[in-house]
Amino acid sequence: MGPLTRLRCAAAAASLAFVVAGCGSRKLQDKGPGQIVSGGAGIGGGGPSGAAGAGNSAGGGQLPDPCDGSDPELVLAPQRKLLLTSNELVNMVSILVNDVEVGAIVNEAIINVVTDYQRRFPPGLFEPTKQIANSTEMIPFTNLARHVAKYVFDNFQQATGCVPATDACAKAYLATFAEKAYRRPLDAGEQSDLDASYEAARAAGAIEEATRDVIATILVAPPFLYRSEMGDPARPSLSPPGMPLTPYELASALSFFLTDGPPDQLLLDDARAGTLPATLAAHTDRLLTTPAARAWLTKLIETLYKLNELPGVIIDRNKVPIAGDALYADLQEEARLFLDDTLWNANLTDILLSRTTFLNSNLAKYIYDLPAPTGATGSNFVRTTLPADQRSGLLTNAGFITLTARAERTSLVHRGITVGALMLCRGFPPPPSTAVSGETVQLNALDTQTGQQQVVYRASMPPCGSCHAQFDPYGLALDGYDMVGRFRDTDDLGEPINASATLPPELGGGTVANAVDLARVIAMSPAFTNCMTSNMLRYALVDAPVDLPSPPDGKRGCAVADVVRRFAGGAATFPALMRAVALSPAFAMRVPAQ
């Protein structure tokens, strides 16, 4: 067996072995004297106890005192190797080759790339392939590798810069290509295998053919397909207990977190110099100003609030004649422009408080009932201020409200559950079996009951009342909007709208007059900040368990509380929240395998 064959077999076997053996299977080296450190520069602990804004749970209770810098709950994710998502893979191809090849891979369906509409939050949990468990599941990745390798072969001089083609140039190109693909330098054994593989392939063919074959091998190797988060066994920490990521692992974690793509040269240079994690904060601030971070993180928040699912909405056009693909596309673009502006130019709470949006002539006329702003056309969206008594941020955004509609009616329940889940991170159990018999009665009653009457009706049903009291108020406060988010004074029965609601304890139990009032209460509640923080930490840690801060009788949620504390100490913006996540122990450390 020649070197190239050995390298191919080792790459394929190792890719599968990561899954078969399990992510946490690697044994740690024994801890010797002098190996204990207290976190690292920029990622140390420091508890949230007593910090302003960090001491409240989603239910309004105080955080437990044990959440301090040494608490093991500050580190959540295990040591592991993460398969790149389909989007991360094509972003890698963009860096390694170019966007022309990315377009061909997507258009020819070489791998199943998740579309914007298909994406769910958090992205890594809803991939078609989360791990490569067998040879069949390896096929798309092999096809991707061969497609990229053929592109380089077909465009050799342009891709490699080797004019004329020489062995020295090809080998130098492959060494650089492999380092970019692996997101770190090759070790001595890897470099030796790479050189031997090239020589073996070169003996059987031309320079271009040898380069193609080695590229195909590099792109099925585990260091390309997987992100390593095993940590550095020479730098374990006791406060908090965990294994800090290596500089190169930290560089990749930060870059994929903020841009969905691989680390740039500045990050890799600091990893090579050993100045990470000391420069982690500076790199976080730098990346957050890049177009790549702004575009990706805006898309991430669109996905969090399900706005990417607007193209799949179904509303009966007999009920709402203006409903349809054109309207949904306009609503989605308005929501995207709103988030892009608010996330990067305002405070985090302005997601719920801002009255600024972007309207084209169609939305102004048919949805918001406003004069078209100057310059607005069917395709041009213009910045606009909405009426203060009707609109407040995303909660009253027409696109967000449209997502909560049923095909033939507004749904107070669906609206309430959506608000509770997406803005407060509340989970609600399915209805008990004893409530099924009353379901048909309730559905029939919807045609004859106002929103207030529906709430009273469900409260009178013992199997339903206690649960519905947790989310019905949110839906009731949104009763002033129809199926596509148009403001209204009367409901479908012709009755005057009464959108006042008594809130559940998690928001203080007071009364709000309408959705604008509700948006203000949610925005000012620690529950909203805790929820957004929890979601961003869930995304950053892929599928590690992330709990909301718990009331005094528990000790869960310390990692979220730590990020909230960091966030509360600086600017109250979305970039500041992402910075707080990146500088937390939960982001930069992993739980050692037992």
mmCIF file of N, CA and C in Angstrom, residues 372-492:
data_model
loop_
_atom_site.group_PDB
_atom_site.id
_atom_site.type_symbol
_atom_site.label_atom_id
_atom_site.label_comp_id
_atom_site.label_asym_id
_atom_site.label_seq_id
_atom_site.Cartn_x
_atom_site.Cartn_y
_atom_site.Cartn_z
ATOM 1 N N ALA A 372 -46.712 56.037 1.793
ATOM 2 C CA ALA A 372 -45.420 55.466 1.431
ATOM 3 C C ALA A 372 -44.315 56.474 1.725
ATOM 4 N N PRO A 373 -43.269 56.083 2.435
ATOM 5 C CA PRO A 373 -42.177 57.023 2.699
ATOM 6 C C PRO A 373 -41.508 57.458 1.399
ATOM 7 N N THR A 374 -40.954 58.636 1.413
ATOM 8 C CA THR A 374 -40.309 59.182 0.221
ATOM 9 C C THR A 374 -39.235 58.237 -0.297
ATOM 10 N N GLY A 375 -39.346 57.897 -1.575
ATOM 11 C CA GLY A 375 -38.373 57.006 -2.191
ATOM 12 C C GLY A 375 -38.765 55.550 -2.185
ATOM 13 N N ALA A 376 -39.813 55.201 -1.445
ATOM 14 C CA ALA A 376 -40.235 53.797 -1.386
ATOM 15 C C ALA A 376 -40.930 53.402 -2.689
ATOM 16 N N THR A 377 -40.618 52.226 -3.168
ATOM 17 C CA THR A 377 -41.279 51.644 -4.335
ATOM 18 C C THR A 377 -41.622 50.206 -3.995
ATOM 19 N N GLY A 378 -42.067 49.450 -4.979
ATOM 20 C CA GLY A 378 -42.357 48.045 -4.721
ATOM 21 C C GLY A 378 -41.132 47.253 -4.320
ATOM 22 N N SER A 379 -39.952 47.699 -4.759
ATOM 23 C CA SER A 379 -38.720 46.962 -4.457
ATOM 24 C C SER A 379 -37.769 47.721 -3.547
ATOM 25 N N ASN A 380 -38.036 48.993 -3.280
ATOM 26 C CA ASN A 380 -37.135 49.798 -2.464
ATOM 27 C C ASN A 380 -37.751 50.057 -1.092
ATOM 28 N N PHE A 381 -37.052 49.625 -0.059
ATOM 29 C CA PHE A 381 -37.523 49.780 1.316
ATOM 30 C C PHE A 381 -36.849 50.999 1.938
ATOM 31 N N VAL A 382 -37.644 51.830 2.608
ATOM 32 C CA VAL A 382 -37.139 53.084 3.167
ATOM 33 C C VAL A 382 -37.402 53.119 4.678
ATOM 34 N N ARG A 383 -36.431 53.644 5.385
ATOM 35 C CA ARG A 383 -36.536 53.767 6.839
ATOM 36 C C ARG A 383 -37.756 54.608 7.229
ATOM 37 N N THR A 384 -38.523 54.108 8.188
ATOM 38 C CA THR A 384 -39.794 54.734 8.559
ATOM 39 C C THR A 384 -39.994 54.618 10.069
ATOM 40 N N THR A 385 -40.665 55.613 10.658
ATOM 41 C CA THR A 385 -41.058 55.556 12.063
ATOM 42 C C THR A 385 -42.533 55.209 12.149
ATOM 43 N N LEU A 386 -42.861 54.184 12.938
ATOM 44 C CA LEU A 386 -44.239 53.704 13.049
ATOM 45 C C LEU A 386 -44.964 54.377 14.212
ATOM 46 N N PRO A 387 -46.285 54.382 14.186
ATOM 47 C CA PRO A 387 -47.068 55.023 15.255
ATOM 48 C C PRO A 387 -46.767 54.421 16.626
ATOM 49 N N ALA A 388 -46.557 55.279 17.608
ATOM 50 C CA ALA A 388 -46.166 54.832 18.948
ATOM 51 C C ALA A 388 -47.267 54.046 19.642
ATOM 52 N N ASP A 389 -48.517 54.295 19.279
ATOM 53 C CA ASP A 389 -49.603 53.592 19.953
ATOM 54 C C ASP A 389 -49.949 52.259 19.291
ATOM 55 N N GLN A 390 -49.247 51.931 18.204
ATOM 56 C CA GLN A 390 -49.563 50.700 17.476
ATOM 57 C C GLN A 390 -48.398 49.715 17.390
ATOM 58 N N ARG A 391 -47.174 50.214 17.387
ATOM 59 C CA ARG A 391 -46.041 49.331 17.088
ATOM 60 C C ARG A 391 -44.907 49.509 18.082
ATOM 61 N N SER A 392 -44.263 48.386 18.376
ATOM 62 C CA SER A 392 -43.097 48.406 19.251
ATOM 63 C C SER A 392 -42.234 47.178 18.959
ATOM 64 N N GLY A 393 -41.232 47.380 18.112
ATOM 65 C CA GLY A 393 -40.254 46.341 17.864
ATOM 66 C C GLY A 393 -40.795 45.086 17.218
ATOM 67 N N LEU A 394 -40.065 43.999 17.446
ATOM 68 C CA LEU A 394 -40.373 42.740 16.777
ATOM 69 C C LEU A 394 -41.708 42.155 17.204
ATOM 70 N N LEU A 395 -42.122 42.405 18.426
ATOM 71 C CA LEU A 395 -43.368 41.830 18.918
ATOM 72 C C LEU A 395 -44.546 42.249 18.049
ATOM 73 N N THR A 396 -44.531 43.471 17.533
ATOM 74 C CA THR A 396 -45.638 43.955 16.704
ATOM 75 C C THR A 396 -45.263 44.036 15.229
ATOM 76 N N ASN A 397 -44.125 43.477 14.875
ATOM 77 C CA ASN A 397 -43.718 43.423 13.471
ATOM 78 C C ASN A 397 -44.692 42.543 12.695
ATOM 79 N N ALA A 398 -45.154 43.012 11.554
ATOM 80 C CA ALA A 398 -46.188 42.279 10.806
ATOM 81 C C ALA A 398 -45.717 40.900 10.383
ATOM 82 N N GLY A 399 -44.447 40.768 10.023
ATOM 83 C CA GLY A 399 -43.937 39.458 9.638
ATOM 84 C C GLY A 399 -43.945 38.484 10.796
ATOM 85 N N PHE A 400 -43.506 38.943 11.976
ATOM 86 C CA PHE A 400 -43.504 38.079 13.155
ATOM 87 C C PHE A 400 -44.930 37.649 13.505
ATOM 88 N N ILE A 401 -45.877 38.578 13.444
ATOM 89 C CA ILE A 401 -47.260 38.240 13.759
ATOM 90 C C ILE A 401 -47.834 37.261 12.733
ATOM 91 N N THR A 402 -47.489 37.444 11.462
ATOM 92 C CA THR A 402 -47.979 36.547 10.412
ATOM 93 C C THR A 402 -47.547 35.111 10.657
ATOM 94 N N LEU A 403 -46.364 34.938 11.215
ATOM 95 C CA LEU A 403 -45.872 33.586 11.506
ATOM 96 C C LEU A 403 -46.762 32.842 12.488
ATOM 97 N N THR A 404 -47.504 33.579 13.298
ATOM 98 C CA THR A 404 -48.314 32.941 14.342
ATOM 99 C C THR A 404 -49.738 32.650 13.887
ATOM 100 N N ALA A 405 -50.061 32.988 12.628
ATOM 101 C CA ALA A 405 -51.433 32.795 12.149
ATOM 102 C C ALA A 405 -51.684 31.344 11.766
ATOM 103 N N ARG A 406 -52.931 30.937 11.875
ATOM 104 C CA ARG A 406 -53.376 29.682 11.294
ATOM 105 C C ARG A 406 -53.929 29.985 9.896
ATOM 106 N N ALA A 407 -54.224 28.954 9.136
ATOM 107 C CA ALA A 407 -54.644 29.161 7.753
ATOM 108 C C ALA A 407 -55.910 29.997 7.647
ATOM 109 N N GLU A 408 -56.832 29.864 8.612
ATOM 110 C CA GLU A 408 -58.134 30.503 8.465
ATOM 111 C C GLU A 408 -58.481 31.477 9.583
ATOM 112 N N ARG A 409 -57.587 31.676 10.541
ATOM 113 C CA ARG A 409 -57.920 32.578 11.651
ATOM 114 C C ARG A 409 -56.653 32.978 12.401
ATOM 115 N N THR A 410 -56.777 34.030 13.183
ATOM 116 C CA THR A 410 -55.712 34.321 14.136
ATOM 117 C C THR A 410 -55.773 33.260 15.234
ATOM 118 N N SER A 411 -54.673 33.041 15.905
ATOM 119 C CA SER A 411 -54.634 32.044 16.966
ATOM 120 C C SER A 411 -54.035 32.663 18.213
ATOM 121 N N LEU A 412 -54.884 32.969 19.157
ATOM 122 C CA LEU A 412 -54.432 33.535 20.406
ATOM 123 C C LEU A 412 -53.446 32.591 21.099
ATOM 124 N N VAL A 413 -53.741 31.307 21.056
ATOM 125 C CA VAL A 413 -52.880 30.326 21.719
ATOM 126 C C VAL A 413 -51.523 30.232 21.038
ATOM 127 N N HIS A 414 -51.533 30.119 19.710
ATOM 128 C CA HIS A 414 -50.265 30.006 18.990
ATOM 129 C C HIS A 414 -49.426 31.259 19.184
ATOM 130 N N ARG A 415 -50.053 32.413 19.166
ATOM 131 C CA ARG A 415 -49.320 33.648 19.411
ATOM 132 C C ARG A 415 -48.698 33.651 20.805
ATOM 133 N N GLY A 416 -49.463 33.269 21.788
ATOM 134 C CA GLY A 416 -48.958 33.273 23.153
ATOM 135 C C GLY A 416 -47.800 32.324 23.353
ATOM 136 N N ILE A 417 -47.940 31.115 22.808
ATOM 137 C CA ILE A 417 -46.862 30.122 22.934
ATOM 138 C C ILE A 417 -45.609 30.606 22.217
ATOM 139 N N THR A 418 -45.782 31.212 21.036
ATOM 140 C CA THR A 418 -44.633 31.700 20.273
ATOM 141 C C THR A 418 -43.894 32.787 21.037
ATOM 142 N N VAL A 419 -44.605 33.731 21.590
ATOM 143 C CA VAL A 419 -43.968 34.800 22.367
ATOM 144 C C VAL A 419 -43.261 34.225 23.588
ATOM 145 N N GLY A 420 -43.940 33.342 24.306
ATOM 146 C CA GLY A 420 -43.335 32.757 25.497
ATOM 147 C C GLY A 420 -42.084 31.965 25.183
ATOM 148 N N ALA A 421 -42.119 31.209 24.080
ATOM 149 C CA ALA A 421 -40.977 30.363 23.728
ATOM 150 C C ALA A 421 -39.807 31.170 23.191
ATOM 151 N N LEU A 422 -40.059 32.105 22.278
ATOM 152 C CA LEU A 422 -38.972 32.787 21.583
ATOM 153 C C LEU A 422 -38.410 33.974 22.340
ATOM 154 N N MET A 423 -39.231 34.631 23.144
ATOM 155 C CA MET A 423 -38.755 35.839 23.827
ATOM 156 C C MET A 423 -38.484 35.643 25.306
ATOM 157 N N LEU A 424 -39.014 34.548 25.866
ATOM 158 C CA LEU A 424 -38.807 34.289 27.291
ATOM 159 C C LEU A 424 -38.247 32.896 27.565
ATOM 160 N N CYS A 425 -38.039 32.119 26.493
ATOM 161 C CA CYS A 425 -37.480 30.762 26.612
ATOM 162 C C CYS A 425 -38.337 29.865 27.493
ATOM 163 N N ARG A 426 -39.635 30.033 27.431
ATOM 164 C CA ARG A 426 -40.533 29.197 28.202
ATOM 165 C C ARG A 426 -40.960 27.983 27.381
ATOM 166 N N GLY A 427 -40.906 26.818 27.997
ATOM 167 C CA GLY A 427 -41.429 25.610 27.376
ATOM 168 C C GLY A 427 -42.775 25.279 27.990
ATOM 169 N N PHE A 428 -43.697 24.826 27.160
ATOM 170 C CA PHE A 428 -45.033 24.516 27.643
ATOM 171 C C PHE A 428 -45.373 23.064 27.316
ATOM 172 N N PRO A 429 -45.946 22.337 28.281
ATOM 173 C CA PRO A 429 -46.265 20.919 28.041
ATOM 174 C C PRO A 429 -47.447 20.799 27.089
ATOM 175 N N PRO A 430 -47.562 19.653 26.418
ATOM 176 C CA PRO A 430 -48.744 19.424 25.585
ATOM 177 C C PRO A 430 -49.977 19.310 26.463
ATOM 178 N N PRO A 431 -51.148 19.536 25.899
ATOM 179 C CA PRO A 431 -52.363 19.445 26.720
ATOM 180 C C PRO A 431 -52.561 18.036 27.238
ATOM 181 N N PRO A 432 -53.076 17.887 28.448
ATOM 182 C CA PRO A 432 -53.327 16.551 28.995
ATOM 183 C C PRO A 432 -54.423 15.848 28.200
ATOM 184 N N SER A 433 -54.427 14.529 28.273
ATOM 185 C CA SER A 433 -55.409 13.751 27.515
ATOM 186 C C SER A 433 -56.837 14.103 27.915
ATOM 187 N N THR A 434 -57.018 14.532 29.157
ATOM 188 C CA THR A 434 -58.364 14.875 29.622
ATOM 189 C C THR A 434 -58.903 16.128 28.944
ATOM 190 N N ALA A 435 -57.992 16.912 28.302
ATOM 191 C CA ALA A 435 -58.436 18.134 27.642
ATOM 192 C C ALA A 435 -58.884 17.886 26.209
ATOM 193 N N VAL A 436 -58.597 16.691 25.681
ATOM 194 C CA VAL A 436 -58.903 16.412 24.281
ATOM 195 C C VAL A 436 -60.391 16.503 24.002
ATOM 196 N N SER A 437 -61.199 16.015 24.940
ATOM 197 C CA SER A 437 -62.641 16.038 24.724
ATOM 198 C C SER A 437 -63.175 17.456 24.608
ATOM 199 N N GLY A 438 -62.494 18.410 25.251
ATOM 200 C CA GLY A 438 -62.939 19.792 25.190
ATOM 201 C C GLY A 438 -62.354 20.557 24.022
ATOM 202 N N GLU A 439 -61.440 19.912 23.286
ATOM 203 C CA GLU A 439 -60.762 20.617 22.212
ATOM 204 C C GLU A 439 -61.725 20.980 21.087
ATOM 205 N N THR A 440 -62.557 20.045 20.689
ATOM 206 C CA THR A 440 -63.504 20.327 19.605
ATOM 207 C C THR A 440 -64.472 21.428 19.998
ATOM 208 N N VAL A 441 -64.934 21.374 21.242
ATOM 209 C CA VAL A 441 -65.822 22.423 21.736
ATOM 210 C C VAL A 441 -65.128 23.772 21.652
ATOM 211 N N GLN A 442 -63.850 23.815 22.052
ATOM 212 C CA GLN A 442 -63.119 25.066 22.047
ATOM 213 C C GLN A 442 -62.919 25.575 20.624
ATOM 214 N N LEU A 443 -62.565 24.701 19.685
ATOM 215 C CA LEU A 443 -62.364 25.127 18.310
ATOM 216 C C LEU A 443 -63.647 25.702 17.722
ATOM 217 N N ASN A 444 -64.755 25.051 17.993
ATOM 218 C CA ASN A 444 -66.033 25.572 17.511
ATOM 219 C C ASN A 444 -66.359 26.915 18.158
ATOM 220 N N ALA A 445 -65.968 27.077 19.420
ATOM 221 C CA ALA A 445 -66.285 28.303 20.142
ATOM 222 C C ALA A 445 -65.480 29.500 19.629
ATOM 223 N N LEU A 446 -64.343 29.237 18.968
ATOM 224 C CA LEU A 446 -63.519 30.333 18.487
ATOM 225 C C LEU A 446 -64.283 31.251 17.544
ATOM 226 N N ASP A 447 -65.241 30.686 16.813
ATOM 227 C CA ASP A 447 -65.998 31.482 15.852
ATOM 228 C C ASP A 447 -67.023 32.391 16.519
ATOM 229 N N THR A 448 -67.251 32.197 17.795
ATOM 230 C CA THR A 448 -68.286 32.990 18.466
ATOM 231 C C THR A 448 -67.770 33.703 19.705
ATOM 232 N N GLN A 449 -66.481 33.588 20.008
ATOM 233 C CA GLN A 449 -65.933 34.190 21.217
ATOM 234 C C GLN A 449 -64.900 35.260 20.889
ATOM 235 N N THR A 450 -64.906 36.338 21.631
ATOM 236 C CA THR A 450 -63.827 37.326 21.549
ATOM 237 C C THR A 450 -62.589 36.751 22.229
ATOM 238 N N GLY A 451 -61.475 37.451 22.082
ATOM 239 C CA GLY A 451 -60.255 36.999 22.738
ATOM 240 C C GLY A 451 -60.407 36.921 24.239
ATOM 241 N N GLN A 452 -61.014 37.913 24.840
ATOM 242 C CA GLN A 452 -61.224 37.920 26.281
ATOM 243 C C GLN A 452 -62.090 36.731 26.691
ATOM 244 N N GLN A 453 -63.125 36.434 25.927
ATOM 245 C CA GLN A 453 -64.019 35.321 26.252
ATOM 246 C C GLN A 453 -63.289 33.984 26.131
ATOM 247 N N GLN A 454 -62.393 33.875 25.143
ATOM 248 C CA GLN A 454 -61.619 32.641 25.000
ATOM 249 C C GLN A 454 -60.753 32.389 26.233
ATOM 250 N N VAL A 455 -60.117 33.447 26.717
ATOM 251 C CA VAL A 455 -59.247 33.303 27.890
ATOM 252 C C VAL A 455 -60.057 32.876 29.104
ATOM 253 N N VAL A 456 -61.206 33.498 29.304
ATOM 254 C CA VAL A 456 -62.067 33.141 30.431
ATOM 255 C C VAL A 456 -62.565 31.706 30.279
ATOM 256 N N TYR A 457 -62.927 31.333 29.080
ATOM 257 C CA TYR A 457 -63.426 29.971 28.817
ATOM 258 C C TYR A 457 -62.380 28.925 29.202
ATOM 259 N N ARG A 458 -61.140 29.136 28.741
ATOM 260 C CA ARG A 458 -60.104 28.130 29.035
ATOM 261 C C ARG A 458 -59.747 28.127 30.515
ATOM 262 N N ALA A 459 -59.791 29.294 31.138
ATOM 263 C CA ALA A 459 -59.487 29.353 32.568
ATOM 264 C C ALA A 459 -60.505 28.574 33.385
ATOM 265 N N SER A 460 -61.709 28.412 32.847
ATOM 266 C CA SER A 460 -62.758 27.693 33.573
ATOM 267 C C SER A 460 -62.645 26.183 33.407
ATOM 268 N N MET A 461 -61.747 25.736 32.532
ATOM 269 C CA MET A 461 -61.582 24.294 32.286
ATOM 270 C C MET A 461 -60.403 23.798 33.108
ATOM 271 N N PRO A 462 -60.638 23.001 34.162
ATOM 272 C CA PRO A 462 -59.562 22.584 35.068
ATOM 273 C C PRO A 462 -58.344 21.974 34.379
ATOM 274 N N PRO A 463 -58.504 21.142 33.358
ATOM 275 C CA PRO A 463 -57.296 20.581 32.756
ATOM 276 C C PRO A 463 -56.469 21.617 32.002
ATOM 277 N N CYS A 464 -57.077 22.755 31.640
ATOM 278 C CA CYS A 464 -56.427 23.712 30.755
ATOM 279 C C CYS A 464 -55.997 25.000 31.440
ATOM 280 N N GLY A 465 -56.786 25.451 32.409
ATOM 281 C CA GLY A 465 -56.642 26.799 32.929
ATOM 282 C C GLY A 465 -55.262 27.148 33.436
ATOM 283 N N SER A 466 -54.673 26.288 34.253
ATOM 284 C CA SER A 466 -53.391 26.636 34.866
ATOM 285 C C SER A 466 -52.285 26.764 33.829
ATOM 286 N N CYS A 467 -52.333 25.936 32.805
ATOM 287 C CA CYS A 467 -51.286 25.993 31.774
ATOM 288 C C CYS A 467 -51.502 27.190 30.858
ATOM 289 N N HIS A 468 -52.733 27.392 30.407
ATOM 290 C CA HIS A 468 -53.011 28.498 29.486
ATOM 291 C C HIS A 468 -52.751 29.856 30.139
ATOM 292 N N ALA A 469 -52.852 29.926 31.438
ATOM 293 C CA ALA A 469 -52.578 31.186 32.127
ATOM 294 C C ALA A 469 -51.123 31.623 31.950
ATOM 295 N N GLN A 470 -50.253 30.692 31.546
ATOM 296 C CA GLN A 470 -48.845 31.012 31.363
ATOM 297 C C GLN A 470 -48.558 31.654 30.007
ATOM 298 N N PHE A 471 -49.462 31.462 29.027
ATOM 299 C CA PHE A 471 -49.183 32.038 27.706
ATOM 300 C C PHE A 471 -50.372 32.750 27.061
ATOM 301 N N ASP A 472 -51.583 32.461 27.458
ATOM 302 C CA ASP A 472 -52.729 33.161 26.880
ATOM 303 C C ASP A 472 -52.615 34.685 26.984
ATOM 304 N N PRO A 473 -52.083 35.237 28.097
ATOM 305 C CA PRO A 473 -51.988 36.699 28.173
ATOM 306 C C PRO A 473 -51.161 37.316 27.042
ATOM 307 N N TYR A 474 -50.117 36.615 26.602
ATOM 308 C CA TYR A 474 -49.292 37.157 25.518
ATOM 309 C C TYR A 474 -50.088 37.196 24.214
ATOM 310 N N GLY A 475 -50.829 36.134 23.956
ATOM 311 C CA GLY A 475 -51.653 36.118 22.757
ATOM 312 C C GLY A 475 -52.766 37.144 22.813
ATOM 313 N N LEU A 476 -53.348 37.325 23.996
ATOM 314 C CA LEU A 476 -54.435 38.289 24.154
ATOM 315 C C LEU A 476 -53.937 39.714 23.892
ATOM 316 N N ALA A 477 -52.729 40.030 24.354
ATOM 317 C CA ALA A 477 -52.178 41.371 24.139
ATOM 318 C C ALA A 477 -51.949 41.659 22.656
ATOM 319 N N LEU A 478 -51.832 40.595 21.846
ATOM 320 C CA LEU A 478 -51.628 40.767 20.405
ATOM 321 C C LEU A 478 -52.938 40.722 19.618
ATOM 322 N N ASP A 479 -54.054 40.775 20.319
ATOM 323 C CA ASP A 479 -55.351 40.650 19.641
ATOM 324 C C ASP A 479 -55.650 41.844 18.739
ATOM 325 N N GLY A 480 -54.899 42.915 18.887
ATOM 326 C CA GLY A 480 -55.131 44.097 18.072
ATOM 327 C C GLY A 480 -54.530 44.025 16.687
ATOM 328 N N TYR A 481 -54.146 42.807 16.256
ATOM 329 C CA TYR A 481 -53.547 42.632 14.928
ATOM 330 C C TYR A 481 -54.212 41.438 14.254
ATOM 331 N N ASP A 482 -54.428 41.561 12.944
ATOM 332 C CA ASP A 482 -55.084 40.463 12.233
ATOM 333 C C ASP A 482 -54.064 39.429 11.779
ATOM 334 N N MET A 483 -54.460 38.553 10.885
ATOM 335 C CA MET A 483 -53.633 37.411 10.501
ATOM 336 C C MET A 483 -52.313 37.805 9.854
ATOM 337 N N VAL A 484 -52.272 38.967 9.185
ATOM 338 C CA VAL A 484 -51.035 39.402 8.542
ATOM 339 C C VAL A 484 -50.463 40.645 9.224
ATOM 340 N N GLY A 485 -50.822 40.861 10.489
ATOM 341 C CA GLY A 485 -50.205 41.904 11.283
ATOM 342 C C GLY A 485 -50.742 43.292 11.078
ATOM 343 N N ARG A 486 -51.909 43.430 10.440
ATOM 344 C CA ARG A 486 -52.517 44.759 10.304
ATOM 345 C C ARG A 486 -53.176 45.152 11.625
ATOM 346 N N PHE A 487 -52.956 46.397 12.031
ATOM 347 C CA PHE A 487 -53.573 46.886 13.256
ATOM 348 C C PHE A 487 -55.087 46.971 13.058
ATOM 349 N N ARG A 488 -55.829 46.613 14.102
ATOM 350 C CA ARG A 488 -57.284 46.616 13.994
ATOM 351 C C ARG A 488 -57.906 47.074 15.310
ATOM 352 N N ASP A 489 -59.093 47.659 15.202
ATOM 353 C CA ASP A 489 -59.850 48.085 16.388
ATOM 354 C C ASP A 489 -60.957 47.103 16.727
ATOM 355 N N THR A 490 -61.399 46.318 15.732
ATOM 356 C CA THR A 490 -62.454 45.327 15.955
ATOM 357 C C THR A 490 -61.975 43.965 15.508
ATOM 358 N N ASP A 491 -62.491 42.918 16.128
ATOM 359 C CA ASP A 491 -62.059 41.559 15.795
ATOM 360 C C ASP A 491 -62.897 40.984 14.662
ATOM 361 N N ASP A 492 -62.721 39.700 14.383
ATOM 362 C CA ASP A 492 -63.423 39.051 13.278
ATOM 363 C C ASP A 492 -64.929 38.992 13.499
#
